[in-house]
Amino acid sequence: METSNFMSLDSSLLDLASLPQVLGEGGLFAFSGWDGETCASSDFAATWGAERLSLLIHTPLRRKLLIPLDDEARLRFATGDACLFEGDAGETKLVFAAWHTIIGVYSSAEECRLLEENGEESGVVREDGCQISCDKRKGDAVVVLATGSRFALAFGNSVEEACRRAREGVKLDVNGAIQERLRIHTLVPRLASDRRTELLHKCVSVMKVNTLGPEGAHKRFWSTPDRVPHKDMWLWDTVFHSLAMNRLSPLIAWECLASMLDSQRSDGMLPHQVSVQGRRSAITQPPVMAWGIWQNYMHHQQEALLEEALPRLESYLLWNLKHRDLNGNGLLEWDIEGDVNCRSGESGMDNSSRFDEACKLDAVDFNVFMVQDMAAAASICRELGHAEKALVWEQSALKMEKEILETLWDDEDGFFYDRRFDGSFSKVLAVSGFVPLLLDGIREDQIDRLVKWMKDERHFQTQYPLPSLAISEPTWSTDMWRGPVWINLNYLIILGLRKHKRYEEADFLSERTIELVQTYYEQYGVTFEYYDSADGRPPIACDRKGPRQLPYDIRQKYDSIRDYHWTAALTACLLWPASQ
């Protein structure tokens, strides 16, 4: 029996007790581009199943792996690509050795079993010691080979390829592979609280598993919101992911941002979604790319990368100014769709009550993001010595900022609202109304009144603030952007509060946000896409574009998605010591 030996990982840099110690259904298990080649087009990624211990393989023909585990076995750690259980009978270990192969050791006398998704074995053939599942339609195969206490599960485009990989896999060093998978965790600082340290390691694990290597249309590193079900690269998600990746590898963060820029159309438009196969969506997303590139530069300080990015960033900003101001008043509007469950996918707030009227609106958040991005473009220009260009972007940002603060501010209510083309306010109390805190020029009296809204228990001071929609709104619910807390908006508002020296409010919101993610990580073992702001329901029971469905099946109905990347990344940003 192999025993654990991770001595090559300096114990002063990594305490295994700090690693994630909760394993939950739907948690991701896959190979990361951080460690080598990935193959997103194969769909060979897994999530933990409801049974202990099982994996659901998300190939087009889904398979299930059951690993025998003694009842008394205790989880020592579980990351997105490695796990270890300890028990009286010995250890059970699983680790990704390559994108196509999982290897492991188990202590039970029973054998690993490869099953169909429904738990049946009828589609699994046994041959030469291998359990073989072949997708007759696609031609790919998944094979399990066990020799003694060792096993390997391998994917291949043919039975022969999968069998070869499995036979090679059972000969590999399990402990050595685990050492390599855990190496990223030596970069994670120890915090004052053991709970918070474990949460930070969980966040890094989620970040890692959702970071992929060059493939297909993506010629560099790229990131995804989640390996299952979103799979593709998304615009503003990529920026949020990069903010935390800057702490671990600024150059991987840069490549992820650059991969998004590589998808730009010839007219300057950046699509909101891009697949490995090169499919690009017809809408964009919140313009935060220049801001993300500038934040990334703060960590790598390589001017050549700014030079590469600048013309693309300028082209994208100009595209927004040209194509998203239908009424020509200098304020931009999101694209509005016919889908009642997703009126504005472009806004990133798909089904927000803001868009229930299904009409174009001068949008608070769109314009604030544009101001921030134009200001970032100006900073990039100045850094590169392009003073005249910098002045143009600074003036454009100031002009739009003035319009936001004067035109989208309702002095009667003391809140920022979207505005209809007839000049009337769309008085929906949404979290977007706090986004102007990011603006340099917002007045103190405006900040005071926004903070008053934040602290009002009738509206935004929920059990876990900030709700995406005030609880006083008649359409408030637990459905995505119609009430739940989203970590990306909380993070931006925390930045805005800190910008204006409202440290007490910023620290309160930061702590409540961290505690929210921590509470449900400890209960379910994952970071969720969004959370019930009233805390009346756990995330697994929240609605998503309609009521939840049971049993949980991510292919039939998405709920609050698990091991969601920007939740992990931005929680990591809040946890990471400012001095490091």
XYZ file of C-alpha atoms in Angstrom:
580
model
C 0.000 0.000 0.000
C 1.348 3.436 -0.953
C 1.476 5.872 1.935
C 1.482 9.628 1.613
C 4.825 11.307 1.252
C 4.571 14.945 0.347
C 7.901 15.900 1.907
C 9.104 17.557 -1.298
C 6.491 20.217 -0.597
C 8.099 22.405 2.058
C 5.901 22.120 5.165
C 6.766 25.718 6.013
C 5.048 26.729 2.763
C 2.091 24.345 2.818
C 0.240 22.839 5.751
C -2.052 20.109 4.417
C -4.493 20.936 7.210
C -5.054 24.306 5.516
C -6.315 22.728 2.304
C -10.059 22.391 1.588
C -11.579 19.731 3.811
C -15.159 19.676 2.563
C -16.239 17.702 -0.491
C -19.679 18.406 -1.916
C -21.924 17.284 -4.741
C -21.320 19.291 -7.898
C -17.801 20.347 -6.929
C -15.434 20.398 -9.899
C -12.705 17.809 -10.459
C -10.618 18.366 -13.593
C -7.113 18.998 -14.896
C -5.922 22.602 -14.992
C -3.986 24.469 -17.637
C -1.791 25.602 -14.763
C -0.229 22.104 -14.862
C -0.180 21.364 -18.582
C -2.247 20.673 -21.688
C -6.034 20.759 -21.366
C -8.758 19.674 -23.772
C -12.039 21.465 -23.135
C -13.484 20.209 -26.417
C -13.477 16.655 -25.048
C -15.803 17.647 -22.173
C -13.698 15.357 -19.987
C -14.321 17.079 -16.678
C -15.937 15.626 -13.579
C -18.028 16.728 -10.639
C -18.426 14.976 -7.324
C -21.592 12.930 -7.086
C -24.128 12.544 -4.310
C -22.774 9.109 -3.341
C -19.649 8.882 -1.239
C -17.258 8.495 -3.115
C -18.322 9.056 -6.731
C -17.511 11.157 -9.764
C -19.815 12.116 -12.620
C -17.886 12.394 -15.909
C -19.420 15.110 -18.113
C -18.563 13.697 -21.534
C -21.482 13.776 -24.008
C -22.320 10.252 -22.811
C -22.083 10.758 -19.075
C -20.446 8.088 -16.955
C -20.134 7.567 -13.231
C -17.130 6.291 -11.280
C -17.708 4.697 -7.872
C -14.612 4.453 -5.677
C -14.930 2.116 -2.673
C -14.448 3.957 0.606
C -14.677 2.665 4.163
C -17.305 4.330 6.327
C -14.768 5.574 8.866
C -12.466 7.127 6.265
C -11.867 10.813 6.948
C -11.261 13.436 4.273
C -7.824 14.964 4.680
C -8.155 17.364 1.751
C -10.014 17.806 -1.534
C -8.898 20.263 -4.203
C -10.124 20.597 -7.769
C -7.654 17.966 -8.985
C -6.565 15.867 -5.981
C -8.017 14.391 -2.808
C -6.954 12.200 0.093
C -8.996 10.147 2.560
C -7.456 8.428 5.585
C -8.934 5.493 7.496
C -7.977 2.522 9.642
C -7.613 0.367 6.531
C -5.333 2.840 4.795
C -5.588 5.707 2.354
C -7.764 6.473 -0.642
C -6.259 8.972 -3.074
C -7.342 10.408 -6.417
C -5.461 12.817 -8.631
C -5.448 14.008 -12.222
C -2.192 12.871 -13.814
C -3.039 14.509 -17.165
C -6.113 16.076 -18.738
C -7.297 12.625 -19.839
C -6.305 10.420 -16.890
C -7.248 10.118 -13.223
C -5.073 7.823 -11.108
C -5.515 6.665 -7.563
C -5.122 4.213 -4.732
C -7.899 2.816 -2.556
C -7.926 0.731 0.612
C -11.182 -1.218 0.282
C -11.360 -4.845 -0.837
C -14.085 -3.854 -3.289
C -13.268 -2.696 -6.806
C -13.787 0.646 -8.515
C -16.841 0.505 -10.751
C -17.556 2.341 -13.984
C -21.278 2.830 -14.541
C -23.641 4.595 -16.847
C -25.062 7.853 -15.560
C -28.228 6.114 -14.330
C -26.162 3.698 -12.249
C -26.555 0.746 -14.633
C -23.699 -1.412 -15.926
C -25.400 -2.612 -19.102
C -23.361 -0.302 -21.322
C -20.033 -1.165 -19.680
C -17.967 -3.975 -21.206
C -15.263 -5.867 -19.312
C -12.254 -6.897 -21.360
C -8.630 -7.705 -20.411
C -9.167 -6.390 -16.896
C -10.628 -3.116 -18.177
C -14.105 -1.703 -17.672
C -14.947 0.013 -20.956
C -17.695 2.508 -21.771
C -17.836 3.510 -25.433
C -20.035 6.250 -26.850
C -21.190 4.642 -30.082
C -22.375 7.976 -31.450
C -19.255 10.028 -30.696
C -16.728 7.195 -30.710
C -14.961 8.275 -27.513
C -14.337 5.881 -24.652
C -13.788 5.952 -20.905
C -11.856 3.042 -19.406
C -11.174 1.996 -15.818
C -8.298 -0.364 -15.057
C -7.577 -1.601 -11.524
C -4.524 -3.619 -10.490
C -4.495 -4.482 -6.819
C -5.150 -1.294 -4.870
C -4.212 0.989 -7.760
C -6.517 2.221 -10.494
C -6.659 4.561 -13.453
C -9.590 6.073 -15.308
C -8.754 7.347 -18.774
C -10.514 9.060 -21.650
C -9.689 8.482 -25.300
C -11.047 9.230 -28.732
C -11.096 5.460 -29.225
C -11.217 2.400 -26.986
C -7.618 1.639 -27.887
C -6.405 5.099 -26.873
C -8.331 5.054 -23.591
C -7.026 1.558 -22.724
C -3.446 2.588 -23.467
C -3.745 5.656 -21.267
C -5.278 3.610 -18.445
C -2.466 1.028 -18.600
C 0.100 3.822 -18.489
C -1.807 5.506 -15.682
C -1.708 2.608 -13.214
C 2.102 2.712 -13.397
C 2.355 6.403 -12.473
C 3.414 7.767 -9.093
C 0.232 8.876 -7.321
C 2.047 10.777 -4.586
C 4.269 12.533 -7.095
C 1.245 13.636 -9.092
C -0.445 14.948 -5.943
C 2.685 16.906 -5.069
C 2.594 18.603 -8.448
C -1.127 19.376 -8.277
C -0.740 20.942 -4.822
C 2.253 23.107 -5.696
C 0.101 26.160 -6.454
C -1.077 26.119 -2.846
C 2.435 26.954 -1.626
C 1.768 30.456 -3.006
C -1.207 30.990 -0.698
C -0.544 33.032 2.466
C -1.567 31.851 5.906
C -4.193 34.131 7.432
C -4.845 34.849 11.105
C -7.897 32.579 11.057
C -7.648 28.877 10.174
C -11.205 29.013 8.770
C -10.320 31.890 6.489
C -7.075 30.203 5.420
C -8.972 27.080 4.378
C -11.482 29.207 2.479
C -8.671 30.987 0.640
C -7.211 27.633 -0.391
C -10.651 26.567 -1.601
C -10.887 29.745 -3.663
C -7.478 29.115 -5.221
C -8.505 25.529 -5.983
C -11.612 26.756 -7.834
C -9.560 29.363 -9.691
C -7.047 26.746 -10.742
C -9.541 24.156 -11.992
C -11.297 26.811 -14.104
C -8.075 27.974 -15.796
C -7.239 26.214 -19.057
C -4.360 26.028 -21.500
C -4.183 26.994 -25.188
C -6.611 25.082 -27.398
C -8.472 25.667 -30.635
C -9.480 29.305 -31.021
C -7.775 30.167 -27.730
C -4.058 30.483 -28.447
C -3.116 31.345 -24.865
C -4.258 30.560 -21.343
C -7.940 31.280 -20.816
C -10.470 31.008 -18.023
C -14.080 29.943 -17.761
C -16.819 30.717 -15.230
C -17.100 26.967 -14.590
C -15.970 23.833 -16.420
C -19.555 22.587 -16.180
C -21.936 23.903 -17.484
C -20.688 27.243 -18.926
C -17.460 25.798 -20.413
C -16.687 28.766 -22.675
C -14.765 32.012 -22.117
C -16.853 35.029 -21.042
C -15.931 38.700 -21.172
C -16.410 40.341 -17.785
C -15.924 37.013 -16.009
C -12.409 36.858 -17.450
C -11.579 40.235 -15.934
C -12.872 39.278 -12.488
C -10.914 36.019 -12.619
C -7.728 37.918 -13.469
C -7.921 40.156 -10.401
C -7.086 37.247 -8.105
C -4.865 35.415 -10.592
C -2.674 38.539 -10.505
C -1.628 37.388 -7.022
C -0.573 33.936 -8.216
C 0.719 34.517 -11.742
C 0.337 37.950 -13.348
C 1.445 36.529 -16.692
C -1.182 33.774 -16.709
C -3.697 36.472 -15.774
C -2.426 38.556 -18.702
C -2.768 35.644 -21.129
C -6.354 35.061 -20.031
C -7.152 38.726 -20.639
C -5.305 38.654 -23.957
C -7.261 35.565 -25.041
C -10.419 37.587 -24.610
C -8.932 40.433 -26.655
C -7.936 37.915 -29.336
C -11.638 37.222 -29.899
C -12.301 40.833 -30.939
C -14.174 41.406 -34.185
C -12.649 43.569 -36.890
C -15.077 46.397 -36.024
C -13.850 46.488 -32.405
C -16.697 44.610 -30.734
C -15.781 42.130 -27.986
C -18.255 39.223 -27.782
C -19.517 38.202 -24.379
C -18.945 34.472 -25.008
C -16.360 32.582 -27.063
C -16.016 28.817 -27.421
C -12.885 26.749 -27.999
C -14.238 26.066 -31.484
C -14.292 29.829 -32.168
C -18.031 30.465 -31.913
C -18.618 34.073 -30.836
C -21.803 35.584 -29.490
C -23.511 38.591 -31.072
C -23.693 40.678 -27.884
C -21.024 42.152 -25.653
C -20.821 42.499 -21.847
C -19.909 45.170 -19.279
C -16.804 47.069 -20.443
C -14.273 46.355 -17.710
C -11.421 45.092 -19.876
C -9.232 48.231 -19.865
C -9.601 48.422 -16.086
C -8.621 44.743 -15.840
C -5.588 45.232 -18.099
C -4.469 48.216 -16.001
C -4.872 46.269 -12.738
C -2.889 43.416 -14.260
C -0.099 45.819 -15.265
C 0.273 46.875 -11.634
C 1.582 43.347 -10.996
C 3.780 42.586 -14.034
C 4.990 46.096 -15.056
C 5.681 45.034 -18.661
C 4.951 47.979 -20.955
C 5.083 45.782 -24.051
C 1.903 44.056 -22.894
C 0.164 47.407 -22.494
C 1.283 48.348 -26.011
C -0.256 45.140 -27.343
C -3.549 45.722 -25.549
C -4.083 49.467 -26.042
C -5.306 49.613 -29.675
C -7.751 46.784 -29.023
C -9.059 48.448 -25.882
C -9.541 51.749 -27.678
C -11.294 50.032 -30.561
C -13.704 48.329 -28.160
C -14.508 51.532 -26.276
C -15.195 53.307 -29.556
C -17.466 50.454 -30.656
C -19.561 50.856 -27.507
C -19.813 54.612 -27.988
C -20.895 54.147 -31.598
C -23.310 51.216 -31.242
C -24.838 51.499 -27.772
C -26.181 55.076 -27.718
C -29.382 54.757 -29.703
C -30.866 58.072 -28.545
C -27.590 59.964 -29.026
C -27.588 61.639 -25.612
C -24.104 60.526 -24.578
C -25.366 57.790 -22.239
C -25.267 54.131 -23.247
C -27.988 51.484 -23.240
C -27.737 47.718 -22.922
C -29.006 45.471 -25.677
C -32.500 44.167 -24.821
C -33.610 40.676 -25.879
C -36.953 38.984 -26.398
C -36.279 36.195 -23.907
C -38.434 36.836 -20.845
C -35.920 34.933 -18.703
C -32.966 36.889 -20.055
C -33.945 40.383 -21.153
C -30.360 41.641 -21.080
C -27.646 39.038 -21.171
C -25.371 41.830 -22.354
C -25.668 43.614 -19.004
C -24.525 40.510 -17.130
C -27.678 40.891 -15.016
C -29.717 38.682 -17.350
C -33.133 38.599 -15.691
C -32.986 41.663 -13.448
C -36.305 43.385 -12.797
C -34.641 46.483 -14.282
C -35.386 45.024 -17.701
C -38.942 43.761 -17.197
C -40.305 46.587 -19.362
C -38.162 45.198 -22.205
C -37.217 48.674 -23.422
C -33.918 50.463 -23.945
C -32.718 52.438 -20.925
C -29.824 54.785 -20.264
C -28.146 52.310 -17.914
C -26.420 53.387 -14.715
C -23.953 50.508 -14.572
C -23.057 50.494 -18.292
C -22.055 54.137 -18.156
C -20.114 53.839 -14.903
C -18.158 50.910 -16.325
C -17.448 52.952 -19.449
C -16.160 55.866 -17.376
C -13.919 53.516 -15.406
C -12.641 51.861 -18.581
C -12.004 55.144 -20.395
C -10.102 56.382 -17.341
C -8.057 53.164 -17.376
C -7.355 53.648 -21.086
C -6.128 57.155 -20.255
C -3.820 55.749 -17.569
C -2.430 53.226 -20.038
C -1.841 55.981 -22.598
C 0.009 58.136 -20.072
C 2.119 55.179 -18.942
C 3.149 54.618 -22.556
C 3.849 58.307 -23.202
C 0.776 58.975 -25.369
C -0.217 62.214 -23.651
C -2.612 63.484 -26.322
C -4.525 60.214 -26.459
C -4.658 60.164 -22.677
C -6.245 63.610 -22.624
C -8.948 62.540 -25.093
C -9.945 59.561 -22.954
C -9.817 61.596 -19.746
C -12.117 64.223 -21.217
C -14.513 61.570 -22.528
C -14.617 59.935 -19.107
C -15.254 63.241 -17.328
C -18.030 64.164 -19.734
C -19.839 60.858 -19.254
C -19.300 60.964 -15.486
C -20.945 64.397 -15.361
C -23.947 63.054 -17.306
C -24.331 60.105 -14.936
C -24.152 62.215 -11.791
C -26.599 64.796 -13.094
C -28.960 62.821 -15.315
C -29.263 59.406 -13.645
C -29.448 60.739 -10.082
C -32.917 61.130 -8.598
C -32.531 63.781 -5.921
C -35.993 63.082 -4.545
C -35.171 59.456 -3.721
C -31.426 59.870 -3.305
C -30.653 56.993 -5.663
C -29.297 56.296 -9.144
C -31.824 54.861 -11.590
C -31.838 53.832 -15.228
C -33.657 56.384 -17.397
C -36.182 55.876 -20.164
C -35.844 57.684 -23.474
C -38.702 60.030 -22.493
C -36.588 61.291 -19.587
C -38.479 59.495 -16.800
C -36.729 57.255 -14.303
C -37.222 53.497 -14.252
C -37.536 53.391 -10.480
C -36.321 49.877 -9.765
C -34.210 49.694 -6.622
C -31.391 47.529 -7.970
C -27.811 47.016 -6.851
C -26.715 48.840 -10.020
C -27.714 52.052 -8.253
C -24.658 51.723 -6.002
C -22.148 51.234 -8.834
C -21.576 55.042 -9.195
C -19.569 54.759 -5.974
C -16.748 53.803 -8.355
C -16.773 57.330 -9.813
C -14.160 59.820 -8.631
C -16.527 62.776 -8.955
C -19.525 61.504 -6.997
C -20.572 64.113 -4.414
C -20.362 63.499 -0.664
C -24.088 64.053 -0.267
C -24.763 61.422 -2.921
C -22.486 58.958 -1.131
C -24.244 59.700 2.170
C -27.643 58.954 0.706
C -26.472 55.746 -0.967
C -24.979 54.566 2.316
C -28.282 55.343 4.005
C -30.028 53.024 1.512
C -27.422 50.334 2.224
C -28.113 50.491 5.950
C -31.897 50.453 5.628
C -33.269 47.049 6.688
C -36.424 47.710 4.680
C -34.443 47.731 1.443
C -30.784 46.656 1.197
C -29.591 45.780 4.709
C -30.467 42.096 4.438
C -29.040 39.180 6.394
C -26.290 39.075 3.800
C -26.099 42.340 1.829
C -26.255 43.546 -0.854
C -29.290 42.074 -2.562
C -29.304 42.512 -6.330
C -32.823 43.868 -5.896
C -34.141 45.606 -2.775
C -36.305 43.315 -0.641
C -38.942 46.048 -0.765
C -39.383 45.488 -4.504
C -42.495 43.414 -5.340
C -40.495 41.246 -7.761
C -37.807 40.333 -5.199
C -37.064 36.599 -5.181
C -34.193 34.124 -4.956
C -33.913 33.975 -8.753
C -30.512 35.175 -10.005
C -30.536 38.973 -10.419
C -33.980 39.427 -8.869
C -32.760 39.438 -5.270
C -29.738 37.221 -4.548
C -26.288 38.454 -3.565
C -23.647 38.372 -6.291
C -20.034 38.563 -5.152
C -18.832 40.573 -8.159
C -21.193 43.479 -7.450
C -20.377 43.397 -3.753
C -16.690 43.513 -4.634
C -17.086 46.526 -6.917
C -19.143 48.382 -4.319
C -16.545 47.606 -1.648
C -13.926 49.160 -3.949
C -16.143 52.209 -4.367
C -16.642 52.615 -0.633
C -12.904 52.339 -0.020
C -12.194 54.843 -2.800
C -14.232 57.418 -0.873
C -12.785 56.479 2.532
C -15.991 54.862 3.780
C -13.911 52.178 5.451
C -16.423 51.155 8.102
C -19.091 50.361 5.521
C -16.557 48.724 3.190
C -15.175 46.501 5.947
C -18.667 45.500 7.061
C -19.721 44.536 3.541
C -16.431 42.720 2.951
C -16.749 40.687 6.144
C -20.384 39.757 5.507
C -19.503 38.736 1.946
C -16.641 36.513 3.087
C -18.763 34.966 5.830
C -21.539 34.214 3.341
C -19.194 32.330 1.018
C -17.523 30.610 3.988
C -20.795 29.480 5.565
C -22.041 27.717 2.477
C -18.620 26.355 1.513
C -18.477 24.671 4.910
C -21.962 23.261 4.414
C -21.768 22.192 0.755
C -18.075 22.154 -0.173
C -18.384 24.569 -3.115
C -18.434 28.268 -3.980
C -21.815 29.200 -5.438
C -22.766 31.510 -8.296
C -25.134 33.535 -6.069
C -26.803 33.406 -2.644
C -30.161 34.244 -1.076
C -29.661 37.701 0.439
C -32.340 37.036 3.080
C -30.700 33.683 3.882
C -34.078 31.990 3.852
C -32.877 29.344 1.414
C -29.499 27.687 0.925
C -27.974 28.302 -2.500
C -28.943 24.817 -3.681
C -32.615 25.794 -3.228
C -32.454 29.165 -4.998
C -34.309 29.588 -8.275
C -32.548 30.176 -11.581
C -34.675 31.543 -14.412
C -37.582 29.633 -12.961
C -38.137 27.296 -9.998
C -35.485 24.736 -9.099
C -36.065 21.126 -10.080
C -35.278 17.971 -8.155
C -33.270 15.834 -8.247
C -30.253 18.045 -8.884
C -29.134 17.590 -12.486
C -27.047 20.339 -13.989
C -27.833 19.189 -17.539
C -31.579 19.404 -17.052
C -31.831 22.636 -15.048
C -29.135 24.976 -13.820
C -29.402 26.062 -10.211
C -26.937 28.393 -8.513
C -23.854 27.003 -10.243
C -21.225 25.343 -8.088
C -17.501 26.081 -7.884
C -18.207 29.333 -9.669
C -14.999 31.068 -10.651
C -15.600 34.752 -9.947
C -17.108 33.977 -6.538
C -13.858 32.229 -5.667
C -11.592 34.814 -7.297
C -13.180 37.886 -5.737
C -13.517 36.243 -2.328
C -9.795 35.526 -2.632
C -9.218 39.220 -3.380
C -11.095 40.151 -0.204
C -9.163 37.593 1.855
C -5.681 38.243 0.476
C -3.550 40.451 2.759
C -3.144 43.897 1.211
C 0.577 43.827 1.967
C 1.177 40.764 -0.237
